[in-house]
PDB file of C-alpha atoms in Angstrom:
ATOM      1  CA  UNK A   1       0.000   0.000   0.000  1.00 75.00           C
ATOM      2  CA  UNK A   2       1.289   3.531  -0.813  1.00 85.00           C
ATOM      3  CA  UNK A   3       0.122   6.761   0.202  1.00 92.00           C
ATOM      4  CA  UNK A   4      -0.463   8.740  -2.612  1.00 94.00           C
ATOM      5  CA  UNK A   5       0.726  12.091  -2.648  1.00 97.00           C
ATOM      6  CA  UNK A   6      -2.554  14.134  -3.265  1.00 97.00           C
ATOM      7  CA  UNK A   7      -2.977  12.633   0.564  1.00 97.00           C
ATOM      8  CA  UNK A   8       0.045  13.495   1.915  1.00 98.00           C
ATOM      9  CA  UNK A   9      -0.717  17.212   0.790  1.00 98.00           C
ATOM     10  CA  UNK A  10      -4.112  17.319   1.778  1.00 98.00           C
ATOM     11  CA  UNK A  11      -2.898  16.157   5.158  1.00 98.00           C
ATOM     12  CA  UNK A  12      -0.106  19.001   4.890  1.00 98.00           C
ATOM     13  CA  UNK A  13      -2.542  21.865   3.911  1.00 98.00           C
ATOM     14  CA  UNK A  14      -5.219  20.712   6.466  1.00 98.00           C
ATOM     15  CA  UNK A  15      -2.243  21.232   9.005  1.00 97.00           C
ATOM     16  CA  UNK A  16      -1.623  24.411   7.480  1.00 96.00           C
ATOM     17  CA  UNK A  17      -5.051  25.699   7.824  1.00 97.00           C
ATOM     18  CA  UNK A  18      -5.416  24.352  11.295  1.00 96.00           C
ATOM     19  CA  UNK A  19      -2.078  25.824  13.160  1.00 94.00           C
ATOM     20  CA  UNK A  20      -2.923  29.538  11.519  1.00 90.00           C
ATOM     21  CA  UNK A  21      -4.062  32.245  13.284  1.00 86.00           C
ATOM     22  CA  UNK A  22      -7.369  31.492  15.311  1.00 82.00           C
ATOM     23  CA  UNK A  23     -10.562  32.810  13.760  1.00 84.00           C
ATOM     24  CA  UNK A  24      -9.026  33.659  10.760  1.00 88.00           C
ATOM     25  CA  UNK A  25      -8.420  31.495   7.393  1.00 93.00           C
ATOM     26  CA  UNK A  26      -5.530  31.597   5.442  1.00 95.00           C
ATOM     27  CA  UNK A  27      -4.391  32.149   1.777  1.00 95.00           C
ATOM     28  CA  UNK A  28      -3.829  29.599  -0.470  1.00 95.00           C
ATOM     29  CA  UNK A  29      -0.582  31.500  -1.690  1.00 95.00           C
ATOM     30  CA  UNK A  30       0.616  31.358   2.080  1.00 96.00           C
ATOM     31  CA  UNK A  31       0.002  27.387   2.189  1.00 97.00           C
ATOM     32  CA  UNK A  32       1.430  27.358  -1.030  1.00 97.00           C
ATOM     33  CA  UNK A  33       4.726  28.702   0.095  1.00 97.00           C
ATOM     34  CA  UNK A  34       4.999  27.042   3.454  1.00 96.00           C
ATOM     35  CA  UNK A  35       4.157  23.793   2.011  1.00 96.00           C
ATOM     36  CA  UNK A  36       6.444  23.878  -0.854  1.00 97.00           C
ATOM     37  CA  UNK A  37       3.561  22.652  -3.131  1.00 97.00           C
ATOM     38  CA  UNK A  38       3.320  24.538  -6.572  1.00 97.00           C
ATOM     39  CA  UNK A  39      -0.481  26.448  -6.722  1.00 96.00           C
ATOM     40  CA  UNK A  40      -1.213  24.340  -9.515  1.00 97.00           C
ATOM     41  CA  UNK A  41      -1.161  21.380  -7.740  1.00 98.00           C
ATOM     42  CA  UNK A  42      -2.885  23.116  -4.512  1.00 98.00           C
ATOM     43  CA  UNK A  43      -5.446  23.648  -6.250  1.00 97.00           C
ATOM     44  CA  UNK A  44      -6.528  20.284  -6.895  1.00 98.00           C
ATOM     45  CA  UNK A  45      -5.785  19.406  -3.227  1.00 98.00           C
ATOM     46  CA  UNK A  46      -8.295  22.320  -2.063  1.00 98.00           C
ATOM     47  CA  UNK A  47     -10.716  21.432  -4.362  1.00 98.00           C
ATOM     48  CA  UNK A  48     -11.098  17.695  -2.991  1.00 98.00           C
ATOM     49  CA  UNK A  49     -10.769  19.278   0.483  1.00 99.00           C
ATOM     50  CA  UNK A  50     -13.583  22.071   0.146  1.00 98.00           C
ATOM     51  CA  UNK A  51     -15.905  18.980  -2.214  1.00 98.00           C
ATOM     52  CA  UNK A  52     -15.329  16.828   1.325  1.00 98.00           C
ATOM     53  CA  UNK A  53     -16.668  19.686   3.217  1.00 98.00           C
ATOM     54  CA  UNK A  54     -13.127  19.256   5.562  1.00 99.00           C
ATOM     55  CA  UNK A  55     -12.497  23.432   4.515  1.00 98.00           C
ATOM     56  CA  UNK A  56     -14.287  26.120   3.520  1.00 96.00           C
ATOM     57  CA  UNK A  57     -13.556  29.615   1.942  1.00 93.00           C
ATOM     58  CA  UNK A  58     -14.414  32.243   4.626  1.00 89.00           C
ATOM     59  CA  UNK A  59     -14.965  35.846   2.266  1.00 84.00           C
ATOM     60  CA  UNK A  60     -14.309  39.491   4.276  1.00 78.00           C
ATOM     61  CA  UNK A  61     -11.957  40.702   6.807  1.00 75.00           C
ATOM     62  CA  UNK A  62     -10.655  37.318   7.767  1.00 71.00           C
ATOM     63  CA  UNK A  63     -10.989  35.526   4.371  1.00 84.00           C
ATOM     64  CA  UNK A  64      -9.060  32.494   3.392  1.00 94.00           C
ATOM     65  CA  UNK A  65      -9.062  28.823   3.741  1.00 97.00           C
ATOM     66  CA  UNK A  66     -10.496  27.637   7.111  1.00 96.00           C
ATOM     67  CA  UNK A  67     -11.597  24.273   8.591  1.00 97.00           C
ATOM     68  CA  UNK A  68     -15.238  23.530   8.765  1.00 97.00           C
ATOM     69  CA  UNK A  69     -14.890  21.600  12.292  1.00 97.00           C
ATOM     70  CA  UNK A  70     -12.257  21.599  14.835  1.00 97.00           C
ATOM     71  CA  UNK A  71      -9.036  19.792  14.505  1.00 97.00           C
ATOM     72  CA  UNK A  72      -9.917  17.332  17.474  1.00 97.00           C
ATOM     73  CA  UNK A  73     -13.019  16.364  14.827  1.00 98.00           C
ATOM     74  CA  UNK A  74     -11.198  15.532  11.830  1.00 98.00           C
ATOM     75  CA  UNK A  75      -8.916  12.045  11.139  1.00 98.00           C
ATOM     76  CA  UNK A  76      -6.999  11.171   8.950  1.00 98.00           C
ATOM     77  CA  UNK A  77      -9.285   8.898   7.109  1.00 98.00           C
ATOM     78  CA  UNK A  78     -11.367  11.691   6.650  1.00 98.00           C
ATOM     79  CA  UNK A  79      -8.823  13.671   4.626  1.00 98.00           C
ATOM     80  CA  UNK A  80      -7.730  10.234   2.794  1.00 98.00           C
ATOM     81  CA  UNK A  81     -11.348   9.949   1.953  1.00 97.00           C
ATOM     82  CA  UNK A  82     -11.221  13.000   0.032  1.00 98.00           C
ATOM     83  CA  UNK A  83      -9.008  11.624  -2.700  1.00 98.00           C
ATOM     84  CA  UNK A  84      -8.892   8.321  -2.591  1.00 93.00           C
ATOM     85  CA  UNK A  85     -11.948   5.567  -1.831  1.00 88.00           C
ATOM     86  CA  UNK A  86     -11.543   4.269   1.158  1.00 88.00           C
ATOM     87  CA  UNK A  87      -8.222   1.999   2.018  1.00 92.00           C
ATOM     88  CA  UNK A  88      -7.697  -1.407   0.786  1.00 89.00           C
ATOM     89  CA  UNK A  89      -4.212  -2.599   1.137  1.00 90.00           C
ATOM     90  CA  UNK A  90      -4.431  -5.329  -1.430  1.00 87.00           C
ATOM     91  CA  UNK A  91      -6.679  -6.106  -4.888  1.00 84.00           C
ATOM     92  CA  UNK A  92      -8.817  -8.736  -3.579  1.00 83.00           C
ATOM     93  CA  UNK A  93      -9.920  -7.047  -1.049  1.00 83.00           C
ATOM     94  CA  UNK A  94     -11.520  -4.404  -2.598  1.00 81.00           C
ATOM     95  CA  UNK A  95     -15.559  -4.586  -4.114  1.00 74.00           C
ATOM     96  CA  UNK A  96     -14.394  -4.694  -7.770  1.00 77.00           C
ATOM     97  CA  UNK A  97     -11.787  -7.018  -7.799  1.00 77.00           C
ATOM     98  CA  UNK A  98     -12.801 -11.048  -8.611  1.00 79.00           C
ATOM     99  CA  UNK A  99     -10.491 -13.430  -7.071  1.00 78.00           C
ATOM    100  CA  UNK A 100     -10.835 -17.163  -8.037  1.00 80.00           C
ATOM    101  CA  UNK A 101      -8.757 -18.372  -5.142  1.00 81.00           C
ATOM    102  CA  UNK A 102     -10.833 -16.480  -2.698  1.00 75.00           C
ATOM    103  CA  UNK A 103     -12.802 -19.076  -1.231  1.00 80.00           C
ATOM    104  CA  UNK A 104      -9.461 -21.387  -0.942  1.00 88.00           C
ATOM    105  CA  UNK A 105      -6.807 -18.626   0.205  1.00 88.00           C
ATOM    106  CA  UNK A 106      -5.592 -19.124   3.552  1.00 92.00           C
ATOM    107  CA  UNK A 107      -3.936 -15.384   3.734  1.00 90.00           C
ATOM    108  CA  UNK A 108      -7.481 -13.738   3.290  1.00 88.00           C
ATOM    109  CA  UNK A 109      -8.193 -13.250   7.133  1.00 90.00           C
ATOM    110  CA  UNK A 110      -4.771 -11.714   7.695  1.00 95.00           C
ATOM    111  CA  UNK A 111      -4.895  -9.350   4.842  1.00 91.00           C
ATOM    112  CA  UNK A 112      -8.988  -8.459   6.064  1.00 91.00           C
ATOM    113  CA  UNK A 113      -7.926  -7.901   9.282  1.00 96.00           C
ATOM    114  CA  UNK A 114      -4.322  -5.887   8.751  1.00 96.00           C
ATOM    115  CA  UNK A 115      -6.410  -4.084   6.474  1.00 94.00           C
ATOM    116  CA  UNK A 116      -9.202  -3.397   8.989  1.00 96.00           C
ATOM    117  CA  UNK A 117      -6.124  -2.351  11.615  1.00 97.00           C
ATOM    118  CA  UNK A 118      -4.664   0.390   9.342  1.00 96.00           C
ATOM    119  CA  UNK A 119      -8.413   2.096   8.742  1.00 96.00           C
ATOM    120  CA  UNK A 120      -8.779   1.995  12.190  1.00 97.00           C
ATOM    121  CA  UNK A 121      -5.717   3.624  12.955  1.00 95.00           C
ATOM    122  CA  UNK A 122      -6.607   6.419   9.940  1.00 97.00           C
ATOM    123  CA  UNK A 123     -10.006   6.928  11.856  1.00 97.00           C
ATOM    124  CA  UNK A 124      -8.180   7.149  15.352  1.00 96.00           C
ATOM    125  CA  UNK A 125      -5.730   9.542  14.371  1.00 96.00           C
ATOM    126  CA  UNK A 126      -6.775  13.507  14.175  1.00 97.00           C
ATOM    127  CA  UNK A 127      -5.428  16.416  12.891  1.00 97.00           C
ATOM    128  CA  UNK A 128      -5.331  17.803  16.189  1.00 96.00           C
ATOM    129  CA  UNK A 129      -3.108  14.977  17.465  1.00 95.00           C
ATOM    130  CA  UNK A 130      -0.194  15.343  14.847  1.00 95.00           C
ATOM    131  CA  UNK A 131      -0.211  19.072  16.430  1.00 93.00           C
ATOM    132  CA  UNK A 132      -0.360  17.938  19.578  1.00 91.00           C
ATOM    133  CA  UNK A 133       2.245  15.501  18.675  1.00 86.00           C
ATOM    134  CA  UNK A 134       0.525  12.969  20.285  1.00 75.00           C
ATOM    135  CA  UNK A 135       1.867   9.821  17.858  1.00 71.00           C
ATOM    136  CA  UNK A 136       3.660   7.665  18.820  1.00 68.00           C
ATOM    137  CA  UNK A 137       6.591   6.270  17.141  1.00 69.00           C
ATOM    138  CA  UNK A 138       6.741   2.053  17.362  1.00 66.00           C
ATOM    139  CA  UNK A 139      10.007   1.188  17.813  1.00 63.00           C
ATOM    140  CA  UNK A 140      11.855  -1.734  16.087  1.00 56.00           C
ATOM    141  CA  UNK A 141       9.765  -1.818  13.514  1.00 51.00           C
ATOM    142  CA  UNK A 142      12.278  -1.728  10.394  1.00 48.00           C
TER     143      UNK A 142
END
């Protein structure tokens, strides 16, 4: 499974947005430049972010990009969600895929549940707890 990288920026601009100033949004030039992204490709990444209702534009003396719900309220899967369907680790697992050795594979529970494990952790993990640095690192794992 990779990450793609319209996720990885989403995640980055929703971190953006979030540690700005309080009660006021931010430019998409500004994330722009402290992201390193090009505003091409921002744009594209705030389009799927504003379609998933995770950020909004605010207009007037504050205007920018702001979230539409506190940080504490918003997981990861929930920005993954905005560019990619849902997580599935391997082919067979996911709706469209038919697998002929499916009803004799032995593997299938593990890859169901490691699956399973990794959308839970997306769900657990909140935008609000990468700023809080709250994760943490598993040791000895490579």
């Amino acid at each position: 499974m990779k990450i793609s990288t319209r996720t990885r920026y989403g995640i980055r601009t929703m971190l953006e947005i979030a540690t700005g100033k309080p009660n006021a949004g931010i430019f998409q030039k500004d994330i722009a430049r402290n992201q390193a992204i090009s505003n091409k490709y921002l744009d594209h990444i705030i389009h799927a972010l504003k379609a998933s209702q995770l950020i909004c534009n605010v207009k007037g003396k504050k205007s920018g990009y702001m979230l539409t719900r506190k940080p504490s309220e918003i997981s990861l899967y929930d920005i993954h969600n905005a560019f990619e369907p849902g997580i599935c680790i391997i082919e067979c697992l996911s709706g469209n895929y038919e697998c002929k050795r499916q009803t004799d594979c032995l593997a299938i529970g593990f890859w169901k549940n490691l699956n399973g494990l990794i959308v839970d952790y997306f769900k657990s993990v909140t935008i609000d707890d990468l700023i809080k640095k709250k994760i943490k690192t598993i040791k000895n794992v490579f």
